[in-house]
Amino acid sequence: MKFLTFIFLLATPAFAWHTVPHAEGIAQRIDGKKISGAAETGDNVYILIEPKQVLPQAEPGPEIAYRNIIFNYGDSYICGLQREIRITIDDSLERETDQIEGTPHDWHIFNKGFLTTHYGEVLSFESIAQADGSDLATRFLKAKKTIVFERKIDNCGDDGVFAFKFAQ
């Protein structure tokens, strides 16, 4: 599978982050392509990183902020409420650490669009901002070569691999 992904990445056109207006400020977007899998896709496959939003605080303390990561690939089916996505940035698997147990997982849980303020054919993930830049949104924006999303097979039998390749 890794060899096939590598071959498809060679043939995938290169893109770059570009700014887009957003109600909360300026968002960052990169376009991509589905390179394999059974997931139905629309014409616009992209990742959108929304501007940082700060949660209101009930008590004084450190700021809690996040950025929504929106993954659009045109999935309009309602087969489950979430999707599991394995993410690779510049050939390195990005693991998600469970906040309660502290154990790392290979799969990030994205919510279907109808569970958020983003209705339609998208998945979303809240990336909690970290002072050291280790949050997922910041890691995406620092990518140099590729971002690959591998969507785990769902209860409708769909899966997919999506590539976001940067111009060198």
PDB file of C-alpha atoms in Angstrom:
ATOM      1  CA  MET A   1       0.000   0.000   0.000  1.00  0.00           C
ATOM      2  CA  LYS A   2       2.810   2.435   0.836  1.00  0.00           C
ATOM      3  CA  PHE A   3       4.433   1.795  -2.558  1.00  0.00           C
ATOM      4  CA  LEU A   4       1.157   2.515  -4.380  1.00  0.00           C
ATOM      5  CA  THR A   5       0.681   5.690  -2.354  1.00  0.00           C
ATOM      6  CA  PHE A   6       4.221   6.769  -3.290  1.00  0.00           C
ATOM      7  CA  ILE A   7       3.553   6.156  -7.003  1.00  0.00           C
ATOM      8  CA  PHE A   8       0.306   8.154  -6.866  1.00  0.00           C
ATOM      9  CA  LEU A   9       2.032  11.006  -5.054  1.00  0.00           C
ATOM     10  CA  LEU A  10       4.542  11.277  -7.880  1.00  0.00           C
ATOM     11  CA  ALA A  11       1.692  11.807 -10.344  1.00  0.00           C
ATOM     12  CA  THR A  12      -0.335  14.177  -8.144  1.00  0.00           C
ATOM     13  CA  PRO A  13      -0.124  17.875  -9.066  1.00  0.00           C
ATOM     14  CA  ALA A  14       1.510  20.189  -6.522  1.00  0.00           C
ATOM     15  CA  PHE A  15      -0.453  22.808  -4.590  1.00  0.00           C
ATOM     16  CA  ALA A  16       0.198  25.351  -1.860  1.00  0.00           C
ATOM     17  CA  TRP A  17      -1.635  26.913   1.067  1.00  0.00           C
ATOM     18  CA  HIS A  18      -3.565  30.001   0.053  1.00  0.00           C
ATOM     19  CA  THR A  19      -5.559  32.452   2.146  1.00  0.00           C
ATOM     20  CA  VAL A  20      -9.328  32.698   1.948  1.00  0.00           C
ATOM     21  CA  PRO A  21     -11.662  35.149   3.681  1.00  0.00           C
ATOM     22  CA  HIS A  22     -13.504  33.757   6.688  1.00  0.00           C
ATOM     23  CA  ALA A  23     -16.086  35.198   9.096  1.00  0.00           C
ATOM     24  CA  GLU A  24     -13.484  35.031  11.904  1.00  0.00           C
ATOM     25  CA  GLY A  25     -10.572  36.435   9.854  1.00  0.00           C
ATOM     26  CA  ILE A  26      -8.314  34.705   7.355  1.00  0.00           C
ATOM     27  CA  ALA A  27      -8.309  30.933   6.816  1.00  0.00           C
ATOM     28  CA  GLN A  28      -5.731  28.760   5.028  1.00  0.00           C
ATOM     29  CA  ARG A  29      -6.718  26.290   2.305  1.00  0.00           C
ATOM     30  CA  ILE A  30      -4.927  23.673   0.222  1.00  0.00           C
ATOM     31  CA  ASP A  31      -6.480  21.653  -2.583  1.00  0.00           C
ATOM     32  CA  GLY A  32      -5.808  17.969  -3.094  1.00  0.00           C
ATOM     33  CA  LYS A  33      -6.916  14.799  -4.853  1.00  0.00           C
ATOM     34  CA  LYS A  34      -8.298  11.385  -4.022  1.00  0.00           C
ATOM     35  CA  ILE A  35      -5.644   8.896  -5.095  1.00  0.00           C
ATOM     36  CA  SER A  36      -7.360   5.628  -4.136  1.00  0.00           C
ATOM     37  CA  GLY A  37     -10.326   4.088  -2.345  1.00  0.00           C
ATOM     38  CA  ALA A  38     -14.069   3.641  -2.683  1.00  0.00           C
ATOM     39  CA  ALA A  39     -15.160   6.923  -1.078  1.00  0.00           C
ATOM     40  CA  GLU A  40     -17.267   9.016  -3.414  1.00  0.00           C
ATOM     41  CA  THR A  41     -15.789  12.457  -3.908  1.00  0.00           C
ATOM     42  CA  GLY A  42     -16.930  15.783  -5.237  1.00  0.00           C
ATOM     43  CA  ASP A  43     -14.950  18.168  -7.404  1.00  0.00           C
ATOM     44  CA  ASN A  44     -13.389  20.053  -4.495  1.00  0.00           C
ATOM     45  CA  VAL A  45     -11.072  18.029  -2.280  1.00  0.00           C
ATOM     46  CA  TYR A  46      -9.399  20.374   0.190  1.00  0.00           C
ATOM     47  CA  ILE A  47      -8.239  21.075   3.729  1.00  0.00           C
ATOM     48  CA  LEU A  48      -9.294  24.380   5.287  1.00  0.00           C
ATOM     49  CA  ILE A  49      -7.716  25.603   8.524  1.00  0.00           C
ATOM     50  CA  GLU A  50      -9.905  28.217  10.122  1.00  0.00           C
ATOM     51  CA  PRO A  51      -8.589  31.156  12.160  1.00  0.00           C
ATOM     52  CA  LYS A  52      -7.756  30.560  15.817  1.00  0.00           C
ATOM     53  CA  GLN A  53     -10.710  30.965  18.166  1.00  0.00           C
ATOM     54  CA  VAL A  54     -10.313  31.589  21.882  1.00  0.00           C
ATOM     55  CA  LEU A  55     -12.821  30.030  24.257  1.00  0.00           C
ATOM     56  CA  PRO A  56     -14.373  32.352  26.840  1.00  0.00           C
ATOM     57  CA  GLN A  57     -12.965  31.811  30.317  1.00  0.00           C
ATOM     58  CA  ALA A  58     -15.045  31.436  33.457  1.00  0.00           C
ATOM     59  CA  GLU A  59     -11.972  31.935  35.661  1.00  0.00           C
ATOM     60  CA  PRO A  60      -8.551  33.516  35.141  1.00  0.00           C
ATOM     61  CA  GLY A  61      -5.975  31.155  33.711  1.00  0.00           C
ATOM     62  CA  PRO A  62      -4.218  30.157  30.540  1.00  0.00           C
ATOM     63  CA  GLU A  63      -5.957  30.843  27.262  1.00  0.00           C
ATOM     64  CA  ILE A  64      -7.676  27.891  25.620  1.00  0.00           C
ATOM     65  CA  ALA A  65      -7.793  28.255  21.857  1.00  0.00           C
ATOM     66  CA  TYR A  66      -8.409  25.999  18.889  1.00  0.00           C
ATOM     67  CA  ARG A  67      -8.595  25.962  15.113  1.00  0.00           C
ATOM     68  CA  ASN A  68     -11.114  23.945  13.165  1.00  0.00           C
ATOM     69  CA  ILE A  69      -9.581  21.747  10.504  1.00  0.00           C
ATOM     70  CA  ILE A  70     -12.120  21.144   7.756  1.00  0.00           C
ATOM     71  CA  PHE A  71     -11.586  18.245   5.357  1.00  0.00           C
ATOM     72  CA  ASN A  72     -13.874  18.391   2.329  1.00  0.00           C
ATOM     73  CA  TYR A  73     -13.981  15.495  -0.079  1.00  0.00           C
ATOM     74  CA  GLY A  74     -17.644  15.486  -1.081  1.00  0.00           C
ATOM     75  CA  ASP A  75     -18.966  12.653   1.112  1.00  0.00           C
ATOM     76  CA  SER A  76     -22.701  13.286   1.283  1.00  0.00           C
ATOM     77  CA  TYR A  77     -23.672   9.962   2.827  1.00  0.00           C
ATOM     78  CA  ILE A  78     -24.786   9.757   6.429  1.00  0.00           C
ATOM     79  CA  CYS A  79     -23.142   6.477   7.412  1.00  0.00           C
ATOM     80  CA  GLY A  80     -22.157   7.155  10.965  1.00  0.00           C
ATOM     81  CA  LEU A  81     -21.389  10.384  12.759  1.00  0.00           C
ATOM     82  CA  GLN A  82     -17.602  10.299  12.573  1.00  0.00           C
ATOM     83  CA  ARG A  83     -14.739   9.187  10.375  1.00  0.00           C
ATOM     84  CA  GLU A  84     -11.342   7.859  11.408  1.00  0.00           C
ATOM     85  CA  ILE A  85      -8.488   9.478   9.492  1.00  0.00           C
ATOM     86  CA  ARG A  86      -4.827   8.438   9.574  1.00  0.00           C
ATOM     87  CA  ILE A  87      -2.661  11.472   8.800  1.00  0.00           C
ATOM     88  CA  THR A  88       0.851  11.546   7.388  1.00  0.00           C
ATOM     89  CA  ILE A  89       2.777  14.822   7.100  1.00  0.00           C
ATOM     90  CA  ASP A  90       6.018  14.776   5.104  1.00  0.00           C
ATOM     91  CA  ASP A  91       6.169  10.955   5.328  1.00  0.00           C
ATOM     92  CA  SER A  92       5.752  10.970   9.127  1.00  0.00           C
ATOM     93  CA  LEU A  93       2.676   9.421  10.766  1.00  0.00           C
ATOM     94  CA  GLU A  94       0.928  11.960  12.995  1.00  0.00           C
ATOM     95  CA  ARG A  95      -0.353  10.226  16.101  1.00  0.00           C
ATOM     96  CA  GLU A  96      -3.142  11.566  18.301  1.00  0.00           C
ATOM     97  CA  THR A  97      -2.616  11.300  22.063  1.00  0.00           C
ATOM     98  CA  ASP A  98      -5.672  10.466  24.132  1.00  0.00           C
ATOM     99  CA  GLN A  99      -6.118  13.374  26.558  1.00  0.00           C
ATOM    100  CA  ILE A 100      -7.402  11.147  29.378  1.00  0.00           C
ATOM    101  CA  GLU A 101      -5.322   7.979  29.023  1.00  0.00           C
ATOM    102  CA  GLY A 102      -2.250   9.590  27.470  1.00  0.00           C
ATOM    103  CA  THR A 103      -1.938   6.766  24.941  1.00  0.00           C
ATOM    104  CA  PRO A 104      -1.111   7.520  21.296  1.00  0.00           C
ATOM    105  CA  HIS A 105      -3.466   6.454  18.496  1.00  0.00           C
ATOM    106  CA  ASP A 106      -2.866   6.248  14.745  1.00  0.00           C
ATOM    107  CA  TRP A 107      -6.354   7.514  13.892  1.00  0.00           C
ATOM    108  CA  HIS A 108      -7.770  11.017  14.384  1.00  0.00           C
ATOM    109  CA  ILE A 109     -11.536  11.247  14.874  1.00  0.00           C
ATOM    110  CA  PHE A 110     -13.217  13.739  12.539  1.00  0.00           C
ATOM    111  CA  ASN A 111     -16.887  14.696  12.984  1.00  0.00           C
ATOM    112  CA  LYS A 112     -19.277  14.724  10.039  1.00  0.00           C
ATOM    113  CA  GLY A 113     -20.250  18.240   8.926  1.00  0.00           C
ATOM    114  CA  PHE A 114     -23.828  18.074  10.167  1.00  0.00           C
ATOM    115  CA  LEU A 115     -22.512  17.779  13.746  1.00  0.00           C
ATOM    116  CA  THR A 116     -20.802  21.172  13.551  1.00  0.00           C
ATOM    117  CA  THR A 117     -21.504  24.607  12.174  1.00  0.00           C
ATOM    118  CA  HIS A 118     -20.245  23.297   8.818  1.00  0.00           C
ATOM    119  CA  TYR A 119     -23.157  21.680   7.081  1.00  0.00           C
ATOM    120  CA  GLY A 120     -22.626  19.589   4.010  1.00  0.00           C
ATOM    121  CA  GLU A 121     -19.967  17.282   2.746  1.00  0.00           C
ATOM    122  CA  VAL A 122     -17.143  17.931   5.173  1.00  0.00           C
ATOM    123  CA  LEU A 123     -15.390  16.451   8.175  1.00  0.00           C
ATOM    124  CA  SER A 124     -14.075  18.627  10.989  1.00  0.00           C
ATOM    125  CA  PHE A 125     -11.490  18.293  13.745  1.00  0.00           C
ATOM    126  CA  GLU A 126     -10.829  20.771  16.571  1.00  0.00           C
ATOM    127  CA  SER A 127      -7.079  21.295  16.896  1.00  0.00           C
ATOM    128  CA  ILE A 128      -6.388  22.665  20.387  1.00  0.00           C
ATOM    129  CA  ALA A 129      -3.625  25.279  20.109  1.00  0.00           C
ATOM    130  CA  GLN A 130      -0.326  24.397  21.797  1.00  0.00           C
ATOM    131  CA  ALA A 131       2.313  26.988  22.735  1.00  0.00           C
ATOM    132  CA  ASP A 132       5.070  24.773  21.314  1.00  0.00           C
ATOM    133  CA  GLY A 133       3.386  24.484  17.893  1.00  0.00           C
ATOM    134  CA  SER A 134       2.694  20.772  18.266  1.00  0.00           C
ATOM    135  CA  ASP A 135      -1.019  21.066  17.510  1.00  0.00           C
ATOM    136  CA  LEU A 136      -2.258  19.447  14.305  1.00  0.00           C
ATOM    137  CA  ALA A 137      -3.254  22.702  12.567  1.00  0.00           C
ATOM    138  CA  THR A 138       0.231  24.174  13.044  1.00  0.00           C
ATOM    139  CA  ARG A 139       1.868  20.941  11.860  1.00  0.00           C
ATOM    140  CA  PHE A 140      -0.261  21.064   8.692  1.00  0.00           C
ATOM    141  CA  LEU A 141       0.777  24.643   7.981  1.00  0.00           C
ATOM    142  CA  LYS A 142       4.470  23.739   8.444  1.00  0.00           C
ATOM    143  CA  ALA A 143       4.336  20.795   5.990  1.00  0.00           C
ATOM    144  CA  LYS A 144       6.986  20.949   3.262  1.00  0.00           C
ATOM    145  CA  LYS A 145       6.179  18.053   0.872  1.00  0.00           C
ATOM    146  CA  THR A 146       2.890  16.253   1.405  1.00  0.00           C
ATOM    147  CA  ILE A 147      -0.094  15.713   3.644  1.00  0.00           C
ATOM    148  CA  VAL A 148      -1.867  12.386   3.174  1.00  0.00           C
ATOM    149  CA  PHE A 149      -5.253  11.530   4.682  1.00  0.00           C
ATOM    150  CA  GLU A 150      -6.170   7.843   4.777  1.00  0.00           C
ATOM    151  CA  ARG A 151      -9.839   7.436   5.591  1.00  0.00           C
ATOM    152  CA  LYS A 152     -10.537   4.175   7.412  1.00  0.00           C
ATOM    153  CA  ILE A 153     -13.255   1.996   5.912  1.00  0.00           C
ATOM    154  CA  ASP A 154     -16.634   2.964   7.383  1.00  0.00           C
ATOM    155  CA  ASN A 155     -19.918   1.147   7.990  1.00  0.00           C
ATOM    156  CA  CYS A 156     -20.941   1.876   4.361  1.00  0.00           C
ATOM    157  CA  GLY A 157     -17.819   0.150   3.036  1.00  0.00           C
ATOM    158  CA  ASP A 158     -16.110   3.356   1.871  1.00  0.00           C
ATOM    159  CA  ASP A 159     -12.467   4.265   2.364  1.00  0.00           C
ATOM    160  CA  GLY A 160     -10.049   6.564   0.621  1.00  0.00           C
ATOM    161  CA  VAL A 161      -6.572   8.035   0.413  1.00  0.00           C
ATOM    162  CA  PHE A 162      -6.293  11.754  -0.281  1.00  0.00           C
ATOM    163  CA  ALA A 163      -3.070  13.596  -1.128  1.00  0.00           C
ATOM    164  CA  PHE A 164      -2.159  17.249  -0.667  1.00  0.00           C
ATOM    165  CA  LYS A 165       1.204  17.782  -2.345  1.00  0.00           C
ATOM    166  CA  PHE A 166       3.189  21.011  -2.013  1.00  0.00           C
ATOM    167  CA  ALA A 167       5.040  22.700  -4.850  1.00  0.00           C
ATOM    168  CA  GLN A 168       8.786  22.508  -4.229  1.00  0.00           C
TER     169      GLN A 168
END
